[in-house]
Structure formats: structure tokens, C-alpha cells
JSON list of C-alpha atoms in Angstrom, two decimals:
[
{"chain": "P", "resi": 1, "resn": "UNK", "atom": "CA", "xyz": [10.54, -4.98, -54.79]},
{"chain": "P", "resi": 2, "resn": "UNK", "atom": "CA", "xyz": [11.19, -3.11, -51.51]},
{"chain": "P", "resi": 3, "resn": "UNK", "atom": "CA", "xyz": [13.42, -0.24, -51.27]},
{"chain": "P", "resi": 4, "resn": "UNK", "atom": "CA", "xyz": [16.18, -0.25, -48.35]},
{"chain": "P", "resi": 5, "resn": "UNK", "atom": "CA", "xyz": [15.69, 3.23, -46.72]},
{"chain": "P", "resi": 6, "resn": "UNK", "atom": "CA", "xyz": [16.28, 5.23, -43.76]},
{"chain": "P", "resi": 7, "resn": "UNK", "atom": "CA", "xyz": [13.91, 7.75, -42.22]},
{"chain": "P", "resi": 8, "resn": "UNK", "atom": "CA", "xyz": [15.46, 10.79, -40.39]},
{"chain": "P", "resi": 9, "resn": "UNK", "atom": "CA", "xyz": [13.29, 13.76, -39.37]},
{"chain": "P", "resi": 10, "resn": "UNK", "atom": "CA", "xyz": [13.69, 16.34, -36.56]},
{"chain": "P", "resi": 11, "resn": "UNK", "atom": "CA", "xyz": [10.24, 14.64, -35.04]},
{"chain": "P", "resi": 12, "resn": "UNK", "atom": "CA", "xyz": [10.69, 11.51, -33.97]},
{"chain": "P", "resi": 13, "resn": "UNK", "atom": "CA", "xyz": [6.89, 10.64, -33.95]},
{"chain": "P", "resi": 14, "resn": "UNK", "atom": "CA", "xyz": [6.77, 11.34, -37.66]},
{"chain": "P", "resi": 15, "resn": "UNK", "atom": "CA", "xyz": [10.00, 9.57, -38.65]},
{"chain": "P", "resi": 16, "resn": "UNK", "atom": "CA", "xyz": [8.60, 6.41, -36.77]},
{"chain": "P", "resi": 17, "resn": "UNK", "atom": "CA", "xyz": [5.22, 6.44, -38.21]},
{"chain": "P", "resi": 18, "resn": "UNK", "atom": "CA", "xyz": [6.49, 6.90, -41.69]},
{"chain": "P", "resi": 19, "resn": "UNK", "atom": "CA", "xyz": [9.00, 4.04, -40.92]},
{"chain": "P", "resi": 20, "resn": "UNK", "atom": "CA", "xyz": [6.25, 1.72, -39.77]},
{"chain": "P", "resi": 21, "resn": "UNK", "atom": "CA", "xyz": [4.15, 2.87, -42.93]},
{"chain": "P", "resi": 22, "resn": "UNK", "atom": "CA", "xyz": [6.89, 1.67, -45.05]},
{"chain": "P", "resi": 23, "resn": "UNK", "atom": "CA", "xyz": [7.53, -1.38, -43.15]},
{"chain": "P", "resi": 24, "resn": "UNK", "atom": "CA", "xyz": [4.05, -2.57, -43.85]},
{"chain": "P", "resi": 25, "resn": "UNK", "atom": "CA", "xyz": [4.25, -1.93, -47.64]},
{"chain": "P", "resi": 26, "resn": "UNK", "atom": "CA", "xyz": [7.47, -4.25, -47.90]},
{"chain": "P", "resi": 27, "resn": "UNK", "atom": "CA", "xyz": [9.88, -1.67, -47.73]},
{"chain": "P", "resi": 28, "resn": "UNK", "atom": "CA", "xyz": [13.25, -2.57, -45.74]},
{"chain": "P", "resi": 29, "resn": "UNK", "atom": "CA", "xyz": [13.79, 0.22, -43.11]},
{"chain": "P", "resi": 30, "resn": "UNK", "atom": "CA", "xyz": [17.40, 0.45, -41.54]},
{"chain": "P", "resi": 31, "resn": "UNK", "atom": "CA", "xyz": [16.61, 2.90, -39.36]},
{"chain": "P", "resi": 32, "resn": "UNK", "atom": "CA", "xyz": [14.32, 5.75, -38.18]},
{"chain": "P", "resi": 33, "resn": "UNK", "atom": "CA", "xyz": [15.63, 8.66, -36.03]},
{"chain": "P", "resi": 34, "resn": "UNK", "atom": "CA", "xyz": [15.70, 12.26, -35.03]},
{"chain": "P", "resi": 35, "resn": "UNK", "atom": "CA", "xyz": [19.01, 13.10, -34.78]},
{"chain": "P", "resi": 36, "resn": "UNK", "atom": "CA", "xyz": [19.92, 16.73, -33.92]},
{"chain": "P", "resi": 37, "resn": "UNK", "atom": "CA", "xyz": [23.33, 16.42, -35.30]},
{"chain": "P", "resi": 38, "resn": "UNK", "atom": "CA", "xyz": [25.10, 13.42, -36.82]},
{"chain": "P", "resi": 39, "resn": "UNK", "atom": "CA", "xyz": [22.64, 12.59, -39.36]},
{"chain": "P", "resi": 40, "resn": "UNK", "atom": "CA", "xyz": [25.23, 12.31, -42.29]},
{"chain": "P", "resi": 41, "resn": "UNK", "atom": "CA", "xyz": [27.40, 10.08, -40.20]},
{"chain": "P", "resi": 42, "resn": "UNK", "atom": "CA", "xyz": [24.34, 7.87, -39.51]},
{"chain": "P", "resi": 43, "resn": "UNK", "atom": "CA", "xyz": [23.39, 7.75, -43.27]},
{"chain": "P", "resi": 44, "resn": "UNK", "atom": "CA", "xyz": [26.86, 6.67, -44.18]},
{"chain": "P", "resi": 45, "resn": "UNK", "atom": "CA", "xyz": [27.25, 4.15, -41.53]},
{"chain": "P", "resi": 46, "resn": "UNK", "atom": "CA", "xyz": [23.96, 2.37, -42.74]},
{"chain": "P", "resi": 47, "resn": "UNK", "atom": "CA", "xyz": [24.34, 2.96, -46.44]},
{"chain": "P", "resi": 48, "resn": "UNK", "atom": "CA", "xyz": [20.87, 2.64, -47.48]},
{"chain": "P", "resi": 49, "resn": "UNK", "atom": "CA", "xyz": [19.63, 3.07, -51.13]},
{"chain": "P", "resi": 50, "resn": "UNK", "atom": "CA", "xyz": [17.49, 6.00, -50.13]},
{"chain": "P", "resi": 51, "resn": "UNK", "atom": "CA", "xyz": [17.74, 8.21, -47.36]},
{"chain": "P", "resi": 52, "resn": "UNK", "atom": "CA", "xyz": [14.46, 10.25, -46.61]},
{"chain": "P", "resi": 53, "resn": "UNK", "atom": "CA", "xyz": [15.78, 13.44, -44.56]},
{"chain": "P", "resi": 54, "resn": "UNK", "atom": "CA", "xyz": [13.30, 15.71, -42.95]},
{"chain": "P", "resi": 55, "resn": "UNK", "atom": "CA", "xyz": [13.39, 19.62, -42.53]},
{"chain": "P", "resi": 56, "resn": "UNK", "atom": "CA", "xyz": [11.15, 22.18, -41.34]},
{"chain": "P", "resi": 57, "resn": "UNK", "atom": "CA", "xyz": [12.92, 24.96, -42.84]},
{"chain": "P", "resi": 58, "resn": "UNK", "atom": "CA", "xyz": [14.53, 23.90, -46.35]},
{"chain": "P", "resi": 59, "resn": "UNK", "atom": "CA", "xyz": [15.22, 27.75, -47.12]},
{"chain": "P", "resi": 60, "resn": "UNK", "atom": "CA", "xyz": [17.64, 27.89, -44.08]},
{"chain": "P", "resi": 61, "resn": "UNK", "atom": "CA", "xyz": [21.22, 28.24, -45.01]},
{"chain": "P", "resi": 62, "resn": "UNK", "atom": "CA", "xyz": [23.43, 25.14, -44.16]},
{"chain": "P", "resi": 63, "resn": "UNK", "atom": "CA", "xyz": [20.23, 23.02, -43.57]},
{"chain": "P", "resi": 64, "resn": "UNK", "atom": "CA", "xyz": [21.44, 20.60, -46.55]},
{"chain": "P", "resi": 65, "resn": "UNK", "atom": "CA", "xyz": [24.64, 20.05, -45.18]},
{"chain": "P", "resi": 66, "resn": "UNK", "atom": "CA", "xyz": [24.14, 16.33, -44.26]},
{"chain": "P", "resi": 67, "resn": "UNK", "atom": "CA", "xyz": [22.93, 15.99, -47.94]},
{"chain": "P", "resi": 68, "resn": "UNK", "atom": "CA", "xyz": [26.34, 17.46, -49.29]},
{"chain": "P", "resi": 69, "resn": "UNK", "atom": "CA", "xyz": [28.43, 15.17, -47.04]},
{"chain": "P", "resi": 70, "resn": "UNK", "atom": "CA", "xyz": [26.38, 12.24, -48.13]},
{"chain": "P", "resi": 71, "resn": "UNK", "atom": "CA", "xyz": [26.76, 12.69, -51.65]},
{"chain": "P", "resi": 72, "resn": "UNK", "atom": "CA", "xyz": [30.52, 13.29, -51.24]},
{"chain": "P", "resi": 73, "resn": "UNK", "atom": "CA", "xyz": [31.07, 10.44, -49.34]},
{"chain": "P", "resi": 74, "resn": "UNK", "atom": "CA", "xyz": [28.57, 7.88, -50.62]},
{"chain": "P", "resi": 75, "resn": "UNK", "atom": "CA", "xyz": [27.19, 9.26, -53.93]},
{"chain": "P", "resi": 76, "resn": "UNK", "atom": "CA", "xyz": [25.46, 6.18, -54.70]},
{"chain": "P", "resi": 77, "resn": "UNK", "atom": "CA", "xyz": [22.82, 7.12, -51.77]},
{"chain": "P", "resi": 78, "resn": "UNK", "atom": "CA", "xyz": [20.29, 8.99, -53.13]},
{"chain": "P", "resi": 79, "resn": "UNK", "atom": "CA", "xyz": [18.48, 11.65, -50.60]},
{"chain": "P", "resi": 80, "resn": "UNK", "atom": "CA", "xyz": [15.03, 12.56, -50.86]},
{"chain": "P", "resi": 81, "resn": "UNK", "atom": "CA", "xyz": [14.13, 15.42, -48.69]},
{"chain": "P", "resi": 82, "resn": "UNK", "atom": "CA", "xyz": [10.99, 15.83, -46.44]},
{"chain": "P", "resi": 83, "resn": "UNK", "atom": "CA", "xyz": [9.47, 19.35, -45.89]},
{"chain": "P", "resi": 84, "resn": "UNK", "atom": "CA", "xyz": [6.97, 21.80, -45.84]},
{"chain": "P", "resi": 85, "resn": "UNK", "atom": "CA", "xyz": [5.69, 23.53, -49.04]},
{"chain": "P", "resi": 86, "resn": "UNK", "atom": "CA", "xyz": [8.89, 24.83, -50.32]},
{"chain": "P", "resi": 87, "resn": "UNK", "atom": "CA", "xyz": [9.98, 28.61, -51.50]},
{"chain": "P", "resi": 88, "resn": "UNK", "atom": "CA", "xyz": [11.89, 28.21, -54.75]},
{"chain": "P", "resi": 89, "resn": "UNK", "atom": "CA", "xyz": [15.05, 28.77, -52.51]},
{"chain": "P", "resi": 90, "resn": "UNK", "atom": "CA", "xyz": [14.11, 25.65, -50.68]},
{"chain": "P", "resi": 91, "resn": "UNK", "atom": "CA", "xyz": [13.77, 23.34, -53.74]},
{"chain": "P", "resi": 92, "resn": "UNK", "atom": "CA", "xyz": [16.87, 25.16, -55.28]},
{"chain": "P", "resi": 93, "resn": "UNK", "atom": "CA", "xyz": [18.99, 24.29, -52.17]},
{"chain": "P", "resi": 94, "resn": "UNK", "atom": "CA", "xyz": [17.79, 20.79, -51.64]},
{"chain": "P", "resi": 95, "resn": "UNK", "atom": "CA", "xyz": [18.90, 19.88, -55.22]},
{"chain": "P", "resi": 96, "resn": "UNK", "atom": "CA", "xyz": [21.98, 22.15, -54.98]},
{"chain": "P", "resi": 97, "resn": "UNK", "atom": "CA", "xyz": [23.23, 19.97, -52.11]},
{"chain": "P", "resi": 98, "resn": "UNK", "atom": "CA", "xyz": [22.68, 16.76, -54.18]},
{"chain": "P", "resi": 99, "resn": "UNK", "atom": "CA", "xyz": [19.06, 15.82, -53.38]},
{"chain": "P", "resi": 100, "resn": "UNK", "atom": "CA", "xyz": [17.33, 13.50, -55.69]},
{"chain": "P", "resi": 101, "resn": "UNK", "atom": "CA", "xyz": [13.81, 14.73, -54.77]},
{"chain": "P", "resi": 102, "resn": "UNK", "atom": "CA", "xyz": [11.51, 16.79, -52.61]},
{"chain": "P", "resi": 103, "resn": "UNK", "atom": "CA", "xyz": [8.23, 15.36, -50.86]},
{"chain": "P", "resi": 104, "resn": "UNK", "atom": "CA", "xyz": [6.03, 17.40, -49.04]},
{"chain": "P", "resi": 105, "resn": "UNK", "atom": "CA", "xyz": [5.49, 15.90, -45.06]},
{"chain": "P", "resi": 106, "resn": "UNK", "atom": "CA", "xyz": [2.04, 15.78, -45.71]},
{"chain": "P", "resi": 107, "resn": "UNK", "atom": "CA", "xyz": [2.11, 13.70, -48.84]},
{"chain": "P", "resi": 108, "resn": "UNK", "atom": "CA", "xyz": [0.20, 10.38, -49.00]},
{"chain": "P", "resi": 109, "resn": "UNK", "atom": "CA", "xyz": [2.29, 6.97, -48.40]},
{"chain": "P", "resi": 110, "resn": "UNK", "atom": "CA", "xyz": [1.91, 6.23, -52.10]},
{"chain": "P", "resi": 111, "resn": "UNK", "atom": "CA", "xyz": [3.74, 9.56, -53.13]},
{"chain": "P", "resi": 112, "resn": "UNK", "atom": "CA", "xyz": [6.49, 9.09, -50.83]},
{"chain": "P", "resi": 113, "resn": "UNK", "atom": "CA", "xyz": [6.76, 5.39, -52.36]},
{"chain": "P", "resi": 114, "resn": "UNK", "atom": "CA", "xyz": [6.73, 6.76, -55.79]},
{"chain": "P", "resi": 115, "resn": "UNK", "atom": "CA", "xyz": [9.71, 9.27, -54.53]},
{"chain": "P", "resi": 116, "resn": "UNK", "atom": "CA", "xyz": [11.91, 6.11, -53.25]},
{"chain": "P", "resi": 117, "resn": "UNK", "atom": "CA", "xyz": [11.01, 4.25, -56.56]},
{"chain": "P", "resi": 118, "resn": "UNK", "atom": "CA", "xyz": [12.26, 7.20, -58.64]},
{"chain": "P", "resi": 119, "resn": "UNK", "atom": "CA", "xyz": [15.23, 8.17, -56.67]},
{"chain": "P", "resi": 120, "resn": "UNK", "atom": "CA", "xyz": [16.40, 4.82, -56.41]},
{"chain": "P", "resi": 121, "resn": "UNK", "atom": "CA", "xyz": [16.20, 4.55, -60.70]},
{"chain": "P", "resi": 122, "resn": "UNK", "atom": "CA", "xyz": [18.35, 8.04, -60.53]},
{"chain": "P", "resi": 123, "resn": "UNK", "atom": "CA", "xyz": [15.37, 9.80, -61.79]},
{"chain": "P", "resi": 124, "resn": "UNK", "atom": "CA", "xyz": [14.28, 13.27, -60.16]},
{"chain": "P", "resi": 125, "resn": "UNK", "atom": "CA", "xyz": [11.57, 12.59, -57.44]},
{"chain": "P", "resi": 126, "resn": "UNK", "atom": "CA", "xyz": [9.38, 15.70, -57.53]},
{"chain": "P", "resi": 127, "resn": "UNK", "atom": "CA", "xyz": [5.70, 16.53, -58.21]},
{"chain": "P", "resi": 128, "resn": "UNK", "atom": "CA", "xyz": [4.84, 18.25, -60.97]},
{"chain": "P", "resi": 129, "resn": "UNK", "atom": "CA", "xyz": [2.56, 20.66, -58.50]},
{"chain": "P", "resi": 130, "resn": "UNK", "atom": "CA", "xyz": [5.58, 21.41, -56.30]},
{"chain": "P", "resi": 131, "resn": "UNK", "atom": "CA", "xyz": [7.58, 22.35, -59.78]},
{"chain": "P", "resi": 132, "resn": "UNK", "atom": "CA", "xyz": [5.02, 24.61, -61.26]},
{"chain": "P", "resi": 133, "resn": "UNK", "atom": "CA", "xyz": [4.53, 26.42, -58.11]},
{"chain": "P", "resi": 134, "resn": "UNK", "atom": "CA", "xyz": [8.15, 27.01, -58.10]},
{"chain": "P", "resi": 135, "resn": "UNK", "atom": "CA", "xyz": [8.39, 28.24, -61.78]},
{"chain": "P", "resi": 136, "resn": "UNK", "atom": "CA", "xyz": [5.62, 30.47, -61.03]},
{"chain": "P", "resi": 137, "resn": "UNK", "atom": "CA", "xyz": [7.57, 32.02, -58.25]},
{"chain": "P", "resi": 138, "resn": "UNK", "atom": "CA", "xyz": [10.88, 32.20, -60.17]},
{"chain": "P", "resi": 139, "resn": "UNK", "atom": "CA", "xyz": [9.27, 33.74, -63.19]},
{"chain": "P", "resi": 140, "resn": "UNK", "atom": "CA", "xyz": [7.26, 36.46, -61.13]},
{"chain": "P", "resi": 141, "resn": "UNK", "atom": "CA", "xyz": [9.82, 39.17, -59.93]},
{"chain": "P", "resi": 142, "resn": "UNK", "atom": "CA", "xyz": [7.26, 40.21, -57.14]},
{"chain": "P", "resi": 143, "resn": "UNK", "atom": "CA", "xyz": [7.90, 36.91, -55.42]},
{"chain": "P", "resi": 144, "resn": "UNK", "atom": "CA", "xyz": [9.88, 38.41, -52.82]},
{"chain": "P", "resi": 145, "resn": "UNK", "atom": "CA", "xyz": [10.20, 37.83, -48.95]},
{"chain": "P", "resi": 146, "resn": "UNK", "atom": "CA", "xyz": [7.20, 39.59, -48.22]},
{"chain": "P", "resi": 147, "resn": "UNK", "atom": "CA", "xyz": [5.18, 37.99, -50.46]},
{"chain": "P", "resi": 148, "resn": "UNK", "atom": "CA", "xyz": [6.03, 34.53, -48.61]},
{"chain": "P", "resi": 149, "resn": "UNK", "atom": "CA", "xyz": [4.99, 36.39, -45.50]},
{"chain": "P", "resi": 150, "resn": "UNK", "atom": "CA", "xyz": [1.42, 37.24, -47.43]},
{"chain": "P", "resi": 151, "resn": "UNK", "atom": "CA", "xyz": [1.35, 33.58, -48.51]},
{"chain": "P", "resi": 152, "resn": "UNK", "atom": "CA", "xyz": [1.71, 32.34, -45.09]},
{"chain": "P", "resi": 153, "resn": "UNK", "atom": "CA", "xyz": [-0.95, 34.71, -43.88]},
{"chain": "P", "resi": 154, "resn": "UNK", "atom": "CA", "xyz": [-3.55, 33.59, -46.19]},
{"chain": "P", "resi": 155, "resn": "UNK", "atom": "CA", "xyz": [-3.38, 29.95, -44.55]},
{"chain": "P", "resi": 156, "resn": "UNK", "atom": "CA", "xyz": [-4.30, 31.27, -41.28]},
{"chain": "P", "resi": 157, "resn": "UNK", "atom": "CA", "xyz": [-7.77, 32.40, -39.72]},
{"chain": "P", "resi": 158, "resn": "UNK", "atom": "CA", "xyz": [-7.94, 35.78, -37.86]},
{"chain": "P", "resi": 159, "resn": "UNK", "atom": "CA", "xyz": [-8.01, 33.75, -34.29]},
{"chain": "P", "resi": 160, "resn": "UNK", "atom": "CA", "xyz": [-4.74, 31.92, -35.37]},
{"chain": "P", "resi": 161, "resn": "UNK", "atom": "CA", "xyz": [-3.26, 35.29, -36.51]},
{"chain": "P", "resi": 162, "resn": "UNK", "atom": "CA", "xyz": [-3.98, 36.27, -33.06]},
{"chain": "P", "resi": 163, "resn": "UNK", "atom": "CA", "xyz": [-2.32, 33.26, -31.35]},
{"chain": "P", "resi": 164, "resn": "UNK", "atom": "CA", "xyz": [0.70, 33.83, -33.74]},
{"chain": "P", "resi": 165, "resn": "UNK", "atom": "CA", "xyz": [0.90, 37.33, -32.24]},
{"chain": "P", "resi": 166, "resn": "UNK", "atom": "CA", "xyz": [0.77, 36.04, -28.81]},
{"chain": "P", "resi": 167, "resn": "UNK", "atom": "CA", "xyz": [3.41, 32.97, -29.34]},
{"chain": "P", "resi": 168, "resn": "UNK", "atom": "CA", "xyz": [5.67, 35.87, -30.87]},
{"chain": "P", "resi": 169, "resn": "UNK", "atom": "CA", "xyz": [5.39, 37.79, -27.90]},
{"chain": "P", "resi": 170, "resn": "UNK", "atom": "CA", "xyz": [6.36, 34.70, -25.93]},
{"chain": "P", "resi": 171, "resn": "UNK", "atom": "CA", "xyz": [3.23, 33.87, -24.34]},
{"chain": "P", "resi": 172, "resn": "UNK", "atom": "CA", "xyz": [2.69, 30.11, -23.10]},
{"chain": "P", "resi": 173, "resn": "UNK", "atom": "CA", "xyz": [-0.59, 28.48, -23.31]},
{"chain": "P", "resi": 174, "resn": "UNK", "atom": "CA", "xyz": [-2.04, 29.34, -20.33]},
{"chain": "P", "resi": 175, "resn": "UNK", "atom": "CA", "xyz": [-1.28, 33.15, -20.94]},
{"chain": "P", "resi": 176, "resn": "UNK", "atom": "CA", "xyz": [-2.84, 32.66, -24.59]},
{"chain": "P", "resi": 177, "resn": "UNK", "atom": "CA", "xyz": [-5.81, 30.92, -23.05]},
{"chain": "P", "resi": 178, "resn": "UNK", "atom": "CA", "xyz": [-6.47, 33.92, -20.49]},
{"chain": "P", "resi": 179, "resn": "UNK", "atom": "CA", "xyz": [-6.03, 36.50, -22.94]},
{"chain": "P", "resi": 180, "resn": "UNK", "atom": "CA", "xyz": [-8.13, 35.22, -25.60]},
{"chain": "P", "resi": 181, "resn": "UNK", "atom": "CA", "xyz": [-10.60, 33.81, -22.88]},
{"chain": "P", "resi": 182, "resn": "UNK", "atom": "CA", "xyz": [-10.70, 30.09, -24.13]},
{"chain": "P", "resi": 183, "resn": "UNK", "atom": "CA", "xyz": [-9.56, 27.07, -22.61]},
{"chain": "P", "resi": 184, "resn": "UNK", "atom": "CA", "xyz": [-6.02, 25.96, -22.38]},
{"chain": "P", "resi": 185, "resn": "UNK", "atom": "CA", "xyz": [-6.81, 22.78, -24.30]},
{"chain": "P", "resi": 186, "resn": "UNK", "atom": "CA", "xyz": [-8.25, 25.04, -27.17]},
{"chain": "P", "resi": 187, "resn": "UNK", "atom": "CA", "xyz": [-5.14, 27.34, -26.97]},
{"chain": "P", "resi": 188, "resn": "UNK", "atom": "CA", "xyz": [-3.10, 24.35, -27.40]},
{"chain": "P", "resi": 189, "resn": "UNK", "atom": "CA", "xyz": [-5.15, 23.09, -30.28]},
{"chain": "P", "resi": 190, "resn": "UNK", "atom": "CA", "xyz": [-4.69, 26.47, -32.11]},
{"chain": "P", "resi": 191, "resn": "UNK", "atom": "CA", "xyz": [-0.96, 26.78, -31.39]},
{"chain": "P", "resi": 192, "resn": "UNK", "atom": "CA", "xyz": [-0.73, 23.33, -32.95]},
{"chain": "P", "resi": 193, "resn": "UNK", "atom": "CA", "xyz": [-2.83, 24.33, -36.08]},
{"chain": "P", "resi": 194, "resn": "UNK", "atom": "CA", "xyz": [-0.51, 27.42, -36.81]},
{"chain": "P", "resi": 195, "resn": "UNK", "atom": "CA", "xyz": [2.52, 25.42, -36.41]},
{"chain": "P", "resi": 196, "resn": "UNK", "atom": "CA", "xyz": [1.41, 22.81, -38.83]},
{"chain": "P", "resi": 197, "resn": "UNK", "atom": "CA", "xyz": [-0.04, 25.49, -41.21]},
{"chain": "P", "resi": 198, "resn": "UNK", "atom": "CA", "xyz": [3.26, 27.13, -41.17]},
{"chain": "P", "resi": 199, "resn": "UNK", "atom": "CA", "xyz": [5.42, 24.06, -41.28]},
{"chain": "P", "resi": 200, "resn": "UNK", "atom": "CA", "xyz": [7.35, 24.58, -38.19]},
{"chain": "P", "resi": 201, "resn": "UNK", "atom": "CA", "xyz": [8.05, 22.38, -35.51]},
{"chain": "P", "resi": 202, "resn": "UNK", "atom": "CA", "xyz": [8.29, 24.70, -32.46]},
{"chain": "P", "resi": 203, "resn": "UNK", "atom": "CA", "xyz": [6.66, 28.03, -31.21]},
{"chain": "P", "resi": 204, "resn": "UNK", "atom": "CA", "xyz": [10.39, 29.31, -31.59]},
{"chain": "P", "resi": 205, "resn": "UNK", "atom": "CA", "xyz": [10.56, 28.50, -35.27]},
{"chain": "P", "resi": 206, "resn": "UNK", "atom": "CA", "xyz": [6.86, 29.91, -35.64]},
{"chain": "P", "resi": 207, "resn": "UNK", "atom": "CA", "xyz": [8.20, 33.47, -34.18]},
{"chain": "P", "resi": 208, "resn": "UNK", "atom": "CA", "xyz": [11.20, 33.30, -35.99]},
{"chain": "P", "resi": 209, "resn": "UNK", "atom": "CA", "xyz": [9.71, 32.44, -39.36]},
{"chain": "P", "resi": 210, "resn": "UNK", "atom": "CA", "xyz": [6.79, 35.25, -38.73]},
{"chain": "P", "resi": 211, "resn": "UNK", "atom": "CA", "xyz": [9.84, 37.90, -38.07]},
{"chain": "P", "resi": 212, "resn": "UNK", "atom": "CA", "xyz": [12.26, 36.66, -41.37]},
{"chain": "P", "resi": 213, "resn": "UNK", "atom": "CA", "xyz": [9.11, 37.15, -43.46]},
{"chain": "P", "resi": 214, "resn": "UNK", "atom": "CA", "xyz": [7.48, 40.16, -42.20]},
{"chain": "P", "resi": 215, "resn": "UNK", "atom": "CA", "xyz": [4.15, 38.02, -41.72]},
{"chain": "P", "resi": 216, "resn": "UNK", "atom": "CA", "xyz": [2.61, 39.96, -38.72]},
{"chain": "P", "resi": 217, "resn": "UNK", "atom": "CA", "xyz": [3.81, 43.21, -40.52]},
{"chain": "P", "resi": 218, "resn": "UNK", "atom": "CA", "xyz": [1.81, 42.01, -43.69]},
{"chain": "P", "resi": 219, "resn": "UNK", "atom": "CA", "xyz": [-1.17, 41.41, -41.20]},
{"chain": "P", "resi": 220, "resn": "UNK", "atom": "CA", "xyz": [-1.25, 45.46, -40.51]},
{"chain": "P", "resi": 221, "resn": "UNK", "atom": "CA", "xyz": [-1.33, 44.16, -36.63]},
{"chain": "P", "resi": 222, "resn": "UNK", "atom": "CA", "xyz": [-0.31, 46.51, -33.88]},
{"chain": "P", "resi": 223, "resn": "UNK", "atom": "CA", "xyz": [2.56, 44.89, -31.58]},
{"chain": "P", "resi": 224, "resn": "UNK", "atom": "CA", "xyz": [-0.09, 44.43, -28.71]},
{"chain": "P", "resi": 225, "resn": "UNK", "atom": "CA", "xyz": [-2.33, 41.15, -29.23]},
{"chain": "P", "resi": 226, "resn": "UNK", "atom": "CA", "xyz": [-5.22, 42.75, -27.04]},
{"chain": "P", "resi": 227, "resn": "UNK", "atom": "CA", "xyz": [-5.43, 45.20, -29.82]},
{"chain": "P", "resi": 228, "resn": "UNK", "atom": "CA", "xyz": [-6.32, 42.71, -32.46]},
{"chain": "P", "resi": 229, "resn": "UNK", "atom": "CA", "xyz": [-10.00, 41.87, -33.21]},
{"chain": "P", "resi": 230, "resn": "UNK", "atom": "CA", "xyz": [-10.62, 38.35, -32.72]},
{"chain": "P", "resi": 231, "resn": "UNK", "atom": "CA", "xyz": [-12.46, 36.61, -35.56]},
{"chain": "P", "resi": 232, "resn": "UNK", "atom": "CA", "xyz": [-15.21, 34.26, -34.94]}
]
């Protein structure tokens, strides 16, 4: 039996793609939207069984305020968060706000469906792998903010690190391409890969994440991107 669901994400294309996939699998999708504000009001007014709520920054303060309001005014609605690989703080914040589950943005549609079914049944919907990772970090006192920067740094190639440096310094695609002596289309591809690997939706978010976690400091890079040795 299909689930009556709403899909809300900061990225409209992602919300619409996921909504289409769920419709094809027999679920009743009430709405797919990317509201900058008013997410809680939209969910409360439509009253789905489950709301899939996307965020690129699960550890940021206040990001789960819509969940708090939804659960306060419509406690019967289950909320499952869609997000990047989270830190323990992100998972804790989601469940503290009243979420029933957490699913990664890159989860297969079958995994999303399992989360929907569990949430509708009143069960906790989170993969064992995410829980194991969260517990491992929580049990390791060394897993502090700078270690998050190290973890993110390991996701990037040397060339992607250089791209991130240039993004953090405010360079646009044209300047990145010229500075790295590559085609603008290649520079744009590198930028998109960096955003995807960091789990953010914009260059501004990537620069803010790099600053907040000390990612570039952990790389031991000088401030000038031109001094960075470019990898293959």
C-alpha cells in the first residue's frame, strides 16, 4: 500500500525527481517543492502521512525548526530527513526536533521506501551504517570539529582541493578555469563534484563549510591558490 507523502528539498530538481520516482512506485505524492520558507505551514496544511524534508546542513542551528512545528501542530505526521552524510550532531538534532528518520540524499529509492514504511508505522527509520558511524564518532573523544575537516578533505582529490580554495577566495568559473589552465566546462564540472562531495548546494555553502570545519587549514594550504601544487 502506497504512502501519502510530501517531498520538500532546497533543490527543486531533486524534490521533483524523487517525487516522480515515488509516484511510479505507487505512492501518493501530495506535493514536491523547494520552499525557502513556509515548509512547516505547507506540510501542516496538506497533512501527509510522511514528509521527506531535505537539508544540506543538518548540523546548522535552527535547521530543524520546521520539524519542531510540524510535530507540535500535527504530531501524527512522520518526518524523515533527507541529507548528506551527517555528523552525530546532525543526527541528534534531527531526532531531537522530532524526526522519525534520516536518509542520505544518495540513498537508493528502495531505501527511501523502507524509511517511508518504517516512519508511517511509527518506527525509527535510519540505516545501521549511519548509526554505527554516529556512535563511532560519539565514542571517540578525538572526533571534534577539526576532524570533520579532515574527513571532508579525504573526500577530495588534490585538484578539487585547489578548486575549493579558489571558490573560497570568491573566484567564478571563468577565473577558476584561467587560473588552472582548463576549460570553463571542466572547471564547472570540478566545482559541481566538490559541492556534491561536501554535501552542499552552493559555492557559498562550500566556502562556509570549509571555514567552519577548518578544512583548508587541515590541508596545510597557503591562502593563495596559485601556490598550491596541482595534482593530476
